[in-house]
Amino acid sequence: MKPLRFSICLIAATFVFSQFATAPFAADMDSVMMSGGKMMMMKAGHPATAMDHEVTMSDGTTVEVDGTVKSKDGTEFHLQDGEMIMMDGHLMKGGRAAPMSH
């Protein structure tokens, strides 16, 4: 009975840790970010260019050049310095996921 429990625990632990190993980090992904009062396009977590046009994320969220974010449900807010929107539409603050409400 003990070997069966051990095997089940080992399989569960392997599954849980594999989820962390494959999860992408915000620092490695593309996004748009408010930095020094300007919107920047980020490629692989590094500033690439200043944003010069509105960007639509995969979930329908749009981000304007001035940092205005409009979600598909109509919620609207302005990004603060250091905040970023991932290309899938998720808001990140300080490298952590944050709710879209401001």
mmCIF file of C-alpha atoms in Angstrom:
data_model
loop_
_atom_site.group_PDB
_atom_site.id
_atom_site.type_symbol
_atom_site.label_atom_id
_atom_site.label_comp_id
_atom_site.label_asym_id
_atom_site.label_seq_id
_atom_site.Cartn_x
_atom_site.Cartn_y
_atom_site.Cartn_z
ATOM 1 C CA MET A 1 0.000 0.000 0.000
ATOM 2 C CA LYS A 2 2.843 2.396 0.829
ATOM 3 C CA PRO A 3 4.487 2.041 -2.621
ATOM 4 C CA LEU A 4 1.149 2.932 -4.252
ATOM 5 C CA ARG A 5 0.765 6.087 -2.138
ATOM 6 C CA PHE A 6 4.360 7.051 -2.835
ATOM 7 C CA SER A 7 3.852 6.570 -6.580
ATOM 8 C CA ILE A 8 0.686 8.679 -6.589
ATOM 9 C CA CYS A 9 2.417 11.464 -4.626
ATOM 10 C CA LEU A 10 5.405 11.339 -6.971
ATOM 11 C CA ILE A 11 3.185 11.597 -10.053
ATOM 12 C CA ALA A 12 1.201 14.483 -8.542
ATOM 13 C CA ALA A 13 4.385 16.347 -7.557
ATOM 14 C CA THR A 14 5.856 15.860 -11.037
ATOM 15 C CA PHE A 15 2.699 17.250 -12.615
ATOM 16 C CA VAL A 16 2.597 20.287 -10.309
ATOM 17 C CA PHE A 17 6.261 21.142 -10.824
ATOM 18 C CA SER A 18 6.017 20.664 -14.597
ATOM 19 C CA GLN A 19 3.336 23.376 -14.671
ATOM 20 C CA PHE A 20 5.769 25.827 -13.084
ATOM 21 C CA ALA A 21 8.608 24.818 -15.382
ATOM 22 C CA THR A 22 6.624 25.515 -18.543
ATOM 23 C CA ALA A 23 4.853 28.680 -17.389
ATOM 24 C CA PRO A 24 6.171 31.721 -19.272
ATOM 25 C CA PHE A 25 7.482 34.634 -17.253
ATOM 26 C CA ALA A 26 6.337 38.196 -17.981
ATOM 27 C CA ALA A 27 9.975 39.169 -18.420
ATOM 28 C CA ASP A 28 10.252 36.785 -21.383
ATOM 29 C CA MET A 29 7.066 37.785 -23.194
ATOM 30 C CA ASP A 30 5.888 40.501 -25.547
ATOM 31 C CA SER A 31 3.795 43.304 -24.078
ATOM 32 C CA VAL A 32 3.234 47.048 -23.989
ATOM 33 C CA MET A 33 4.414 49.016 -20.959
ATOM 34 C CA MET A 34 4.120 52.517 -19.527
ATOM 35 C CA SER A 35 7.676 53.661 -18.808
ATOM 36 C CA GLY A 36 8.631 57.212 -17.897
ATOM 37 C CA GLY A 37 5.250 58.484 -19.084
ATOM 38 C CA LYS A 38 5.652 56.888 -22.536
ATOM 39 C CA MET A 39 4.186 53.684 -23.927
ATOM 40 C CA MET A 40 6.793 51.178 -25.063
ATOM 41 C CA MET A 41 6.514 47.999 -27.114
ATOM 42 C CA MET A 42 8.313 45.189 -25.275
ATOM 43 C CA LYS A 43 9.824 42.215 -27.110
ATOM 44 C CA ALA A 44 10.935 39.223 -25.031
ATOM 45 C CA GLY A 45 10.759 41.437 -21.948
ATOM 46 C CA HIS A 46 13.017 44.185 -23.296
ATOM 47 C CA PRO A 47 12.008 47.647 -24.566
ATOM 48 C CA ALA A 48 11.916 47.515 -28.360
ATOM 49 C CA THR A 49 10.348 50.739 -29.630
ATOM 50 C CA ALA A 50 8.066 53.550 -28.580
ATOM 51 C CA MET A 51 4.432 52.709 -29.273
ATOM 52 C CA ASP A 52 3.227 54.688 -32.294
ATOM 53 C CA HIS A 53 -0.178 53.108 -32.896
ATOM 54 C CA GLU A 54 -3.064 51.493 -31.012
ATOM 55 C CA VAL A 55 -2.485 47.820 -30.212
ATOM 56 C CA THR A 56 -5.246 45.209 -29.917
ATOM 57 C CA MET A 57 -4.522 42.248 -27.660
ATOM 58 C CA SER A 58 -5.691 38.696 -28.344
ATOM 59 C CA ASP A 59 -8.622 39.055 -25.890
ATOM 60 C CA GLY A 60 -9.927 42.213 -27.634
ATOM 61 C CA THR A 61 -8.399 44.698 -25.164
ATOM 62 C CA THR A 62 -7.026 47.790 -26.904
ATOM 63 C CA VAL A 63 -4.155 49.941 -25.665
ATOM 64 C CA GLU A 64 -3.759 53.452 -27.040
ATOM 65 C CA VAL A 65 -0.505 55.393 -27.465
ATOM 66 C CA ASP A 66 -1.330 57.559 -24.430
ATOM 67 C CA GLY A 67 -1.700 54.470 -22.183
ATOM 68 C CA THR A 68 -5.492 54.288 -22.197
ATOM 69 C CA VAL A 69 -6.644 50.673 -21.897
ATOM 70 C CA LYS A 70 -10.111 49.639 -23.072
ATOM 71 C CA SER A 71 -11.190 46.107 -22.290
ATOM 72 C CA LYS A 72 -13.700 44.254 -24.400
ATOM 73 C CA ASP A 73 -16.361 44.705 -21.673
ATOM 74 C CA GLY A 74 -16.013 48.504 -21.838
ATOM 75 C CA THR A 75 -13.819 49.015 -18.782
ATOM 76 C CA GLU A 76 -11.398 51.879 -19.380
ATOM 77 C CA PHE A 77 -8.370 53.046 -17.384
ATOM 78 C CA HIS A 78 -4.944 54.602 -17.870
ATOM 79 C CA LEU A 79 -1.737 52.646 -17.289
ATOM 80 C CA GLN A 80 0.533 53.947 -14.539
ATOM 81 C CA ASP A 81 4.323 53.941 -14.769
ATOM 82 C CA GLY A 82 5.661 50.375 -14.576
ATOM 83 C CA GLU A 83 2.365 48.685 -15.505
ATOM 84 C CA MET A 84 2.175 46.503 -18.592
ATOM 85 C CA ILE A 85 -0.422 44.704 -20.632
ATOM 86 C CA MET A 86 0.608 41.325 -21.990
ATOM 87 C CA MET A 87 -0.371 40.469 -25.569
ATOM 88 C CA ASP A 88 -3.086 38.167 -24.174
ATOM 89 C CA GLY A 89 -4.662 41.165 -22.390
ATOM 90 C CA HIS A 90 -3.517 40.462 -18.829
ATOM 91 C CA LEU A 91 -2.460 43.445 -16.705
ATOM 92 C CA MET A 92 0.861 43.127 -14.890
ATOM 93 C CA LYS A 93 2.083 45.319 -12.041
ATOM 94 C CA GLY A 94 5.632 44.832 -10.837
ATOM 95 C CA GLY A 95 5.917 41.560 -12.765
ATOM 96 C CA ARG A 96 2.769 40.102 -11.171
ATOM 97 C CA ALA A 97 -0.687 39.610 -12.583
ATOM 98 C CA ALA A 98 -3.219 42.203 -11.417
ATOM 99 C CA PRO A 99 -6.970 42.679 -11.850
ATOM 100 C CA MET A 100 -8.059 44.935 -14.726
ATOM 101 C CA SER A 101 -10.042 47.293 -12.495
ATOM 102 C CA HIS A 102 -8.306 50.517 -11.467
#
